[in-house]
Tab-separated table of C-alpha atoms and ligand atoms in Angstrom:
chain	number	residue	atom	x	y	z
L	114	MET	CA	62.499	106.304	84.765
L	115	GLU	CA	63.059	105.477	81.098
L	116	PHE	CA	66.688	105.795	80.089
L	117	ARG	CA	69.377	104.540	77.733
L	118	PRO	CA	72.616	104.657	79.710
L	119	THR	CA	75.662	105.484	77.668
L	120	LEU	CA	78.547	104.503	79.855
L	121	SER	CA	81.947	105.963	79.178
L	122	ILE	CA	83.969	102.816	79.820
L	123	ASP	CA	87.179	104.272	78.370
L	124	ARG	CA	87.059	107.069	80.902
L	125	LEU	CA	86.243	104.611	83.706
L	126	ILE	CA	89.221	102.426	82.784
L	127	SER	CA	91.544	105.398	82.571
L	128	GLU	CA	90.369	106.563	86.029
L	129	LEU	CA	90.924	103.051	87.339
L	130	ASN	CA	94.453	103.075	85.936
L	131	ALA	CA	95.101	106.534	87.329
L	132	LEU	CA	93.969	105.448	90.797
L	133	ALA	CA	96.245	102.385	90.608
L	134	GLN	CA	99.217	104.765	90.391
L	135	VAL	CA	98.300	106.129	93.804
L	136	SER	CA	99.998	103.412	95.801
L	137	GLU	CA	102.543	102.875	98.538
L	138	ALA	CA	104.355	100.370	96.266
L	139	ASP	CA	105.670	100.453	92.724
L	140	PRO	CA	103.234	99.480	89.924
L	141	PRO	CA	101.700	97.013	89.289
L	142	VAL	CA	101.499	96.528	93.044
L	143	VAL	CA	98.742	98.474	94.729
L	144	THR	CA	99.015	99.024	98.477
L	145	ARG	CA	96.809	101.625	100.126
L	146	VAL	CA	96.568	101.190	103.846
L	147	LEU	CA	94.074	103.216	105.864
L	148	PHE	CA	95.034	106.886	106.207
L	149	SER	CA	98.420	106.387	104.594
L	150	ASP	CA	99.521	109.144	102.276
L	151	ALA	CA	98.375	107.002	99.320
L	152	ASP	CA	94.954	106.408	100.884
L	153	LEU	CA	94.488	110.133	101.474
L	154	ARG	CA	95.599	111.016	97.945
L	155	ALA	CA	93.289	108.360	96.509
L	156	ARG	CA	90.375	109.745	98.525
L	157	ALA	CA	91.149	113.247	97.257
L	158	TYR	CA	91.158	111.922	93.689
L	159	ILE	CA	87.709	110.317	94.100
L	160	LYS	CA	86.255	113.360	95.846
L	161	GLY	CA	87.543	115.548	93.003
L	162	LEU	CA	85.815	113.335	90.429
L	163	CYS	CA	82.574	113.422	92.422
L	164	LEU	CA	82.630	117.205	92.668
L	165	LYS	CA	83.327	117.426	88.943
L	166	ALA	CA	80.170	115.371	88.428
L	167	SER	CA	78.247	117.959	90.501
L	168	LEU	CA	77.578	115.503	93.328
L	169	GLU	CA	77.108	116.754	96.889
L	170	VAL	CA	80.041	115.355	98.825
L	171	HIS	CA	80.371	114.953	102.558
L	172	GLU	CA	82.415	112.790	104.898
L	173	ASP	CA	81.672	111.379	108.326
L	174	ALA	CA	83.921	111.151	111.371
L	175	ILE	CA	85.626	107.942	110.250
L	176	GLY	CA	86.123	109.132	106.660
L	177	ASN	CA	83.237	107.301	104.996
L	178	THR	CA	82.546	109.492	101.985
L	179	PHE	CA	79.107	110.148	100.532
L	180	ALA	CA	78.504	111.695	97.107
L	181	ARG	CA	74.876	112.360	96.333
L	182	TRP	CA	73.018	113.042	93.135
L	183	GLN	CA	69.896	114.678	94.467
L	184	GLY	CA	66.633	113.085	93.355
L	185	SER	CA	63.505	115.018	92.383
L	186	GLU	CA	61.936	114.085	95.750
L	187	PRO	CA	64.781	114.700	98.224
L	188	GLY	CA	62.651	113.575	101.179
L	189	LEU	CA	62.717	109.967	99.930
L	190	ALA	CA	65.332	107.507	101.181
L	191	PRO	CA	68.299	107.445	98.777
L	192	VAL	CA	69.386	104.415	96.789
L	193	ALA	CA	73.088	103.799	97.413
L	194	THR	CA	75.995	102.080	95.726
L	195	GLY	CA	79.743	101.994	96.330
L	196	SER	CA	82.600	100.040	97.877
L	197	HIS	CA	86.152	100.755	99.089
L	198	ILE	CA	89.468	101.963	97.675
L	199	ASP	CA	91.855	100.842	100.384
L	200	ALA	CA	94.039	97.914	99.324
L	201	ILE	CA	95.911	95.287	101.307
L	202	PRO	CA	99.712	95.124	100.917
L	203	ASN	CA	100.657	93.681	97.520
L	204	ALA	CA	97.176	93.968	96.047
L	205	GLY	CA	95.800	94.720	92.595
L	206	LYS	CA	93.750	97.569	91.220
L	207	TYR	CA	90.186	96.223	90.953
L	208	ASP	CA	89.122	95.031	94.415
L	209	GLY	CA	86.659	97.628	95.712
L	210	VAL	CA	87.694	100.217	93.135
L	211	VAL	CA	85.386	98.761	90.450
L	212	GLY	CA	82.441	99.409	92.772
L	213	VAL	CA	83.494	102.982	93.559
L	214	LEU	CA	84.590	104.226	90.126
L	215	GLY	CA	81.992	101.979	88.437
L	216	GLY	CA	79.282	103.442	90.685
L	217	LEU	CA	80.455	106.954	89.852
L	218	GLU	CA	80.393	106.292	86.109
L	219	VAL	CA	76.891	104.829	86.477
L	220	ILE	CA	75.697	108.031	88.171
L	221	ARG	CA	77.320	110.136	85.454
L	222	ALA	CA	75.653	107.980	82.781
L	223	LEU	CA	72.266	108.376	84.462
L	224	GLN	CA	72.819	112.132	84.702
L	225	ARG	CA	73.520	112.205	80.969
L	226	CYS	CA	70.149	110.521	80.333
L	227	GLY	CA	68.488	113.708	81.457
L	228	ALA	CA	65.703	112.337	83.652
L	229	ARG	CA	66.243	112.873	87.358
L	230	PRO	CA	65.158	109.899	89.507
L	231	LYS	CA	62.734	110.441	92.378
L	232	HIS	CA	65.112	108.974	94.966
L	233	SER	CA	68.571	110.442	95.307
L	234	ILE	CA	71.380	108.135	94.233
L	235	GLU	CA	74.351	108.147	96.574
L	236	LEU	CA	77.865	106.838	96.033
L	237	LEU	CA	79.606	105.560	99.159
L	238	LEU	CA	83.314	105.132	99.682
L	239	PHE	CA	83.769	103.120	102.875
L	240	THR	CA	86.737	103.571	105.165
L	241	SER	CA	89.076	100.607	105.640
L	242	GLU	CA	87.203	97.633	104.252
L	243	GLU	CA	90.530	95.859	104.563
L	244	PRO	CA	91.724	94.866	108.033
L	245	THR	CA	95.394	95.692	107.440
L	246	ARG	CA	95.958	98.574	109.828
L	247	PHE	CA	93.689	97.880	112.794
L	248	GLY	CA	93.168	94.145	112.346
L	249	ILE	CA	89.462	94.385	111.660
L	250	GLY	CA	87.802	94.726	108.252
L	251	CYS	CA	84.930	97.000	107.238
L	252	LEU	CA	85.654	99.591	109.893
L	253	GLY	CA	83.603	102.279	108.127
L	254	SER	CA	80.555	100.137	107.439
L	255	ARG	CA	80.691	98.531	110.895
L	256	LEU	CA	80.449	101.960	112.530
L	257	LEU	CA	77.955	103.265	110.000
L	258	SER	CA	75.630	100.319	110.638
L	259	GLY	CA	76.118	100.315	114.402
L	260	THR	CA	77.744	96.868	114.282
L	261	MET	CA	80.776	98.311	116.064
L	262	THR	CA	80.367	100.791	118.884
L	263	PRO	CA	82.360	104.023	118.977
L	264	ASP	CA	83.864	102.810	122.278
L	265	ALA	CA	85.186	99.640	120.613
L	266	ALA	CA	86.604	101.716	117.745
L	267	ARG	CA	88.324	104.081	120.170
L	268	LYS	CA	90.220	101.110	121.635
L	269	LEU	CA	91.800	100.148	118.300
L	270	ILE	CA	95.577	100.445	118.151
L	271	ASP	CA	97.765	99.673	115.138
L	272	LYS	CA	100.971	97.640	115.228
L	273	ASP	CA	103.018	100.761	115.960
L	274	GLY	CA	100.875	101.532	118.983
L	275	VAL	CA	99.032	104.411	117.313
L	276	SER	CA	95.317	104.649	118.008
L	277	LEU	CA	92.555	104.979	115.444
L	278	GLU	CA	91.542	108.174	117.241
L	279	GLU	CA	94.969	109.652	116.613
L	280	VAL	CA	95.249	108.660	112.949
L	281	ARG	CA	91.764	109.713	111.981
L	282	ARG	CA	92.238	113.143	113.550
L	283	LYS	CA	95.577	113.506	111.804
L	284	ALA	CA	93.814	112.662	108.546
L	285	GLY	CA	91.340	115.469	109.194
L	286	TYR	CA	88.412	113.553	110.691
L	287	SER	CA	87.769	114.866	114.173
L	288	ALA	CA	83.985	114.808	114.750
L	289	PRO	CA	82.752	112.373	117.430
L	290	LEU	CA	82.488	108.769	116.215
L	291	GLU	CA	78.968	108.731	117.696
L	292	GLU	CA	77.885	110.711	114.605
L	293	VAL	CA	78.810	107.940	112.152
L	294	LYS	CA	75.901	105.547	112.753
L	295	LEU	CA	72.989	105.872	110.357
L	296	PRO	CA	69.475	104.822	111.324
L	297	GLY	CA	67.766	101.779	109.806
L	298	GLY	CA	65.703	102.905	106.811
L	299	TYR	CA	68.144	105.689	105.945
L	300	TYR	CA	68.720	104.028	102.559
L	301	LYS	CA	66.054	102.457	100.410
L	302	ALA	CA	68.628	100.017	99.032
L	303	PHE	CA	72.363	99.422	98.771
L	304	VAL	CA	73.860	97.643	95.742
L	305	GLU	CA	77.599	96.895	95.539
L	306	LEU	CA	79.414	96.087	92.308
L	307	HIS	CA	82.577	94.027	92.917
L	308	ILE	CA	84.933	91.594	91.235
L	309	GLU	CA	84.121	88.024	92.195
L	310	GLN	CA	87.563	87.301	93.713
L	311	GLY	CA	87.011	83.632	92.887
L	312	PRO	CA	86.938	81.530	89.708
L	313	LEU	CA	83.302	80.459	89.365
L	314	LEU	CA	82.026	83.001	86.850
L	315	GLU	CA	85.030	82.479	84.614
L	316	GLN	CA	84.700	78.691	84.851
L	317	GLN	CA	80.994	78.871	84.010
L	318	LYS	CA	81.715	81.423	81.250
L	319	LEU	CA	79.161	83.769	82.768
L	320	PRO	CA	79.572	87.558	82.772
L	321	LEU	CA	77.647	88.291	85.952
L	322	GLY	CA	76.933	86.881	89.391
L	323	ILE	CA	74.076	88.012	91.584
L	324	VAL	CA	74.936	87.550	95.236
L	325	THR	CA	72.202	86.104	97.421
L	326	SER	CA	74.182	85.784	100.660
L	327	ILE	CA	77.543	86.724	102.170
L	328	ALA	CA	79.520	84.219	104.244
L	329	ALA	CA	80.077	84.662	107.981
L	330	PRO	CA	83.636	85.823	108.811
L	331	ALA	CA	85.461	85.521	112.115
L	332	SER	CA	88.949	86.398	113.216
L	333	LEU	CA	90.977	85.423	116.283
L	334	ARG	CA	94.433	86.315	117.546
L	335	PHE	CA	96.478	83.760	119.441
L	336	SER	CA	99.454	84.528	121.602
L	337	ILE	CA	101.625	81.516	122.369
L	338	GLU	CA	104.151	81.802	125.175
L	339	GLY	CA	106.855	79.184	125.574
L	340	ALA	CA	110.430	79.468	126.778
L	341	GLY	CA	113.297	80.970	124.813
L	342	GLY	CA	116.925	79.989	125.025
L	343	HIS	CA	120.090	79.117	123.172
L	344	ALA	CA	119.486	77.123	119.970
L	345	GLY	CA	122.585	75.051	120.591
L	346	ALA	CA	122.670	74.636	124.332
L	347	VAL	CA	119.073	73.787	125.257
L	348	LEU	CA	118.474	70.107	124.516
L	349	MET	CA	115.256	68.962	122.899
L	350	PRO	CA	113.622	67.328	125.954
L	351	GLU	CA	113.955	70.645	127.827
L	352	ARG	CA	112.294	72.812	125.246
L	353	ARG	CA	108.991	74.701	125.270
L	354	ASP	CA	109.275	76.099	121.775
L	355	ALA	CA	106.427	78.520	121.055
L	356	LEU	CA	106.770	78.157	117.298
L	357	CYS	CA	106.456	74.357	117.405
L	358	ALA	CA	103.273	74.776	119.460
L	359	ALA	CA	102.051	77.383	116.978
L	360	ALA	CA	102.756	75.013	114.102
L	361	GLU	CA	100.547	72.382	115.732
L	362	LEU	CA	97.818	74.943	116.221
L	363	VAL	CA	98.000	76.032	112.570
L	364	LEU	CA	97.621	72.422	111.438
L	365	ALA	CA	94.743	71.885	113.867
L	366	ILE	CA	93.062	74.956	112.383
L	367	GLU	CA	93.515	73.580	108.881
L	368	ASN	CA	92.092	70.271	110.021
L	369	ALA	CA	89.085	71.938	111.677
L	370	ALA	CA	88.189	73.564	108.359
L	371	LYS	CA	88.883	70.476	106.241
L	372	SER	CA	86.859	68.173	108.459
L	373	SER	CA	83.846	70.454	108.965
L	374	GLY	CA	81.783	68.349	106.572
L	375	ALA	CA	81.425	71.120	103.985
L	376	ILE	CA	83.666	72.698	101.406
L	377	ASP	CA	82.409	76.108	102.549
L	378	THR	CA	84.493	76.209	105.731
L	379	VAL	CA	87.757	78.036	105.077
L	380	ALA	CA	90.474	78.869	107.582
L	381	THR	CA	93.676	80.833	107.046
L	382	VAL	CA	96.481	81.828	109.365
L	383	GLY	CA	97.881	84.769	107.423
L	384	ILE	CA	99.962	86.390	110.136
L	385	CYS	CA	102.667	84.659	112.171
L	386	GLU	CA	105.029	86.801	114.244
L	387	VAL	CA	107.919	85.011	115.899
L	388	PHE	CA	109.817	86.486	118.829
L	389	PRO	CA	112.716	87.120	119.056
L	390	GLY	CA	113.146	86.036	115.427
L	391	ALA	CA	116.811	85.064	115.592
L	392	VAL	CA	118.133	81.961	113.888
L	393	ASN	CA	120.012	80.793	116.963
L	394	SER	CA	117.315	81.518	119.515
L	395	ILE	CA	114.414	79.276	120.482
L	396	PRO	CA	111.147	81.114	119.785
L	397	SER	CA	109.674	82.186	123.112
L	398	ARG	CA	106.565	83.921	121.799
L	399	VAL	CA	104.447	83.619	118.656
L	400	ARG	CA	101.426	85.589	117.592
L	401	LEU	CA	99.043	84.112	115.038
L	402	THR	CA	96.017	85.659	113.407
L	403	LEU	CA	93.273	83.381	112.133
L	404	ASP	CA	90.661	84.206	109.489
L	405	LEU	CA	87.786	81.700	109.561
L	406	ARG	CA	84.697	81.813	107.354
L	407	ASP	CA	81.693	79.750	106.422
L	408	THR	CA	78.379	80.166	104.698
L	409	SER	CA	76.794	78.511	107.756
L	410	LEU	CA	77.100	80.258	111.090
L	411	ALA	CA	76.568	76.998	113.002
L	412	ARG	CA	79.367	75.266	111.090
L	413	ARG	CA	81.718	78.238	111.486
L	414	ASP	CA	81.113	78.212	115.212
L	415	ALA	CA	81.597	74.421	115.371
L	416	ALA	CA	84.993	74.898	113.691
L	417	MET	CA	85.817	77.550	116.308
L	418	ARG	CA	84.977	75.052	119.051
L	419	ALA	CA	87.185	72.386	117.423
L	420	ILE	CA	90.052	74.887	117.345
L	421	GLU	CA	89.456	75.684	121.008
L	422	THR	CA	89.700	71.982	121.910
L	423	ALA	CA	92.952	71.717	119.953
L	424	ARG	CA	94.298	74.788	121.768
L	425	GLN	CA	93.691	73.183	125.154
L	426	THR	CA	95.365	69.930	124.074
L	427	ILE	CA	98.441	71.748	122.760
L	428	VAL	CA	98.729	73.777	125.981
L	429	ALA	CA	98.692	70.581	128.039
L	430	GLU	CA	101.053	68.591	125.836
L	431	ARG	CA	103.640	71.276	125.142
L	432	GLN	CA	103.636	73.132	128.445
L	433	VAL	CA	103.062	76.489	126.760
L	434	SER	CA	100.342	79.040	127.358
L	435	ILE	CA	98.071	80.085	124.522
L	436	SER	CA	95.774	83.052	125.038
L	437	GLU	CA	93.228	84.026	122.451
L	438	GLU	CA	91.411	87.213	121.574
L	439	LEU	CA	88.289	87.267	119.468
L	440	VAL	CA	88.630	90.080	116.936
L	441	ASN	CA	85.249	89.577	115.294
L	442	ALA	CA	82.645	86.873	114.703
L	443	ASP	CA	79.986	88.158	112.360
L	444	ALA	CA	76.753	86.588	111.202
L	445	PRO	CA	76.258	86.009	107.472
L	446	ALA	CA	74.020	88.356	105.458
L	447	GLN	CA	71.063	87.477	103.291
L	448	CYS	CA	70.562	89.706	100.292
L	449	ALA	CA	67.169	91.344	99.806
L	450	PRO	CA	64.970	89.381	97.361
L	451	GLU	CA	63.621	92.577	95.784
L	452	ILE	CA	67.115	93.809	94.887
L	453	VAL	CA	68.180	90.356	93.695
L	454	GLU	CA	65.082	90.455	91.490
L	455	ALA	CA	65.880	93.971	90.217
L	456	LEU	CA	69.399	92.793	89.303
L	457	SER	CA	68.011	89.683	87.569
L	458	GLN	CA	65.580	91.767	85.553
L	459	ALA	CA	68.325	94.183	84.556
L	460	CYS	CA	70.441	91.244	83.324
L	461	ALA	CA	67.468	89.854	81.404
L	462	LYS	CA	66.690	93.234	79.827
L	463	HIS	CA	70.182	93.338	78.361
L	464	ASN	CA	70.300	89.614	77.473
L	465	LEU	CA	73.136	89.017	79.903
L	466	ALA	CA	73.431	85.581	81.471
L	467	SER	CA	74.006	85.448	85.214
L	468	MET	CA	74.093	83.046	88.116
L	469	LYS	CA	73.036	83.405	91.721
L	470	MET	CA	75.937	82.921	94.064
L	471	VAL	CA	77.297	83.217	97.570
L	472	SER	CA	79.990	85.760	98.359
L	473	ARG	CA	82.735	83.980	100.226
L	474	ALA	CA	84.656	87.209	100.637
L	475	TYR	CA	83.211	89.766	103.012
L	476	HIS	CA	82.247	93.202	101.833
L	477	ASP	CA	80.810	96.410	103.218
L	478	SER	CA	77.439	95.024	102.043
L	479	LEU	CA	77.644	92.512	104.902
L	480	PHE	CA	77.301	95.375	107.375
L	481	MET	CA	75.068	97.576	105.223
L	482	SER	CA	72.610	94.668	105.353
L	483	ARG	CA	72.115	95.442	109.057
L	484	ILE	CA	70.483	98.801	108.184
L	485	ALA	CA	69.288	98.487	104.589
L	486	PRO	CA	68.165	95.975	101.979
L	487	VAL	CA	71.327	95.010	100.041
L	488	ALA	CA	72.519	92.878	97.166
L	489	MET	CA	75.762	92.571	95.233
L	490	LEU	CA	76.696	92.176	91.598
L	491	PHE	CA	79.858	90.253	90.755
L	492	ILE	CA	81.901	90.392	87.566
L	493	PRO	CA	84.571	87.800	86.689
L	494	CYS	CA	88.231	88.318	87.441
L	495	ARG	CA	90.942	86.445	85.562
L	496	ASN	CA	91.717	83.032	87.084
L	497	GLY	CA	89.753	84.151	90.111
L	498	TYR	CA	92.864	86.013	91.286
L	499	SER	CA	92.424	88.753	93.856
L	500	HIS	CA	94.464	90.293	96.673
L	501	ARG	CA	97.506	90.035	94.401
L	502	PRO	CA	99.016	92.420	91.844
L	503	ASP	CA	97.940	90.392	88.781
L	504	GLU	CA	94.262	90.756	89.685
L	505	TYR	CA	92.460	91.633	86.429
L	506	ALA	CA	88.937	92.322	85.209
L	507	SER	CA	88.408	93.090	81.541
L	508	PRO	CA	86.892	96.379	80.352
L	509	GLU	CA	84.102	94.333	78.737
L	510	ASP	CA	83.201	92.678	82.030
L	511	ILE	CA	83.395	95.987	83.876
L	512	ALA	CA	81.133	97.522	81.220
L	513	ARG	CA	78.547	94.764	81.642
L	514	GLY	CA	78.603	95.147	85.413
L	515	ALA	CA	78.203	98.911	85.159
L	516	LEU	CA	75.345	98.580	82.698
L	517	VAL	CA	73.397	96.236	84.976
L	518	LEU	CA	74.165	98.430	87.978
L	519	ALA	CA	72.888	101.487	86.066
L	520	GLU	CA	69.691	99.709	85.113
L	521	THR	CA	69.162	98.461	88.671
L	522	LEU	CA	69.835	101.795	90.391
L	523	ALA	CA	67.563	103.574	87.909
L	524	SER	CA	64.777	101.119	88.575
L	525	LEU	CA	65.177	101.254	92.374
L	526	ALA	CA	65.387	105.077	92.372
L	527	SER	CA	62.487	105.683	89.985
R	160	GLV	C1	87.807	91.222	101.984
R	160	GLV	O1	88.741	91.837	101.538
R	160	GLV	C2	87.928	89.862	102.396
R	160	GLV	O2	89.025	89.504	102.900
R	160	GLV	O3	86.970	89.101	102.210
R	161	MN	MN1	89.895	92.937	99.536
R	162	MN	MN1	86.752	94.343	98.290
């Protein structure tokens, strides 16, 4: 398909700014947790834009949203793009959103070119890429790809004790979760545009990154039980302080990542809940949540084993109990060489320099790779900042990403 895409970047940026106003927190903070009022209003905003662009919109039982521009040969597998619009607490306005609104603008630009591609082009908005509400990321793409079973999803409960089943029905999604999974081969290709969320492109002064693989994420919850008591009356030799044991575990986790032998192992304990949480009471129970990632599955699993050894030592030395629950341990994804090549050619056609890179963040592409050939296109973000309100990607960088995405989708769908 021969085309000259004319992207309306001003409109894209104004839509991005408008979506950033739909938040549970005051600007510039963006917080949109799954099925919150803000998430539902943001979804309605995107669906409205898709309908305005004459796309065929439908949603599945978990709220994944599909907006299709029908190709001239509707029997062919569609080419898909998209990302997510949910945002962790205290986030910015670009993570995920650039891939959704950018993908939409790309489809509109291709529509304006006049020539209809053979393959349909479909925009996807995935439900809950962020793990905030149910503790597990990429809920929509996990179910869609069959990586998570409907039974496992039905067991999910949020911190207020409300089940996923309950909240999704309340949000208007009541079909059986069994209907969410798509068969392998359903899509010809999936390409996700995203901010890098790290500093490499900016440091290398490069406008674009072509992702060749996505790191392997894992998450574990630890529950540490010690003995509570009066902060003044219980003397130190008598104590079984759960928080002190947790502190040792956190440091052991840091050490497991630092001593893995590669810079690619990263471990974070981002949640620490202390019970009862009173200044004059010895902590009797602590809950920790660990996020552990690596580009190598073997190394990630070796770090998990090192953490397990540390757990056993701490239990023995501190006379506490530490139970653990594996939330997820996913394999890494390799991007499809033919899509990486299509992205490279699109960059070359427009004289845009790029580098091949690994995605250290996870994305819905990680799970889409289980059912379709995928690749990702990264644009720089200022200082590499992400998951914070001062996250920023320039209109120029967004425009370059959208242009290469347009070229790539047109070539894959032709
Ligand atoms: C996605 O948001 C991630 O944490 O990598
Ligand atoms: Mn994110
Ligand atoms: Mn994201």
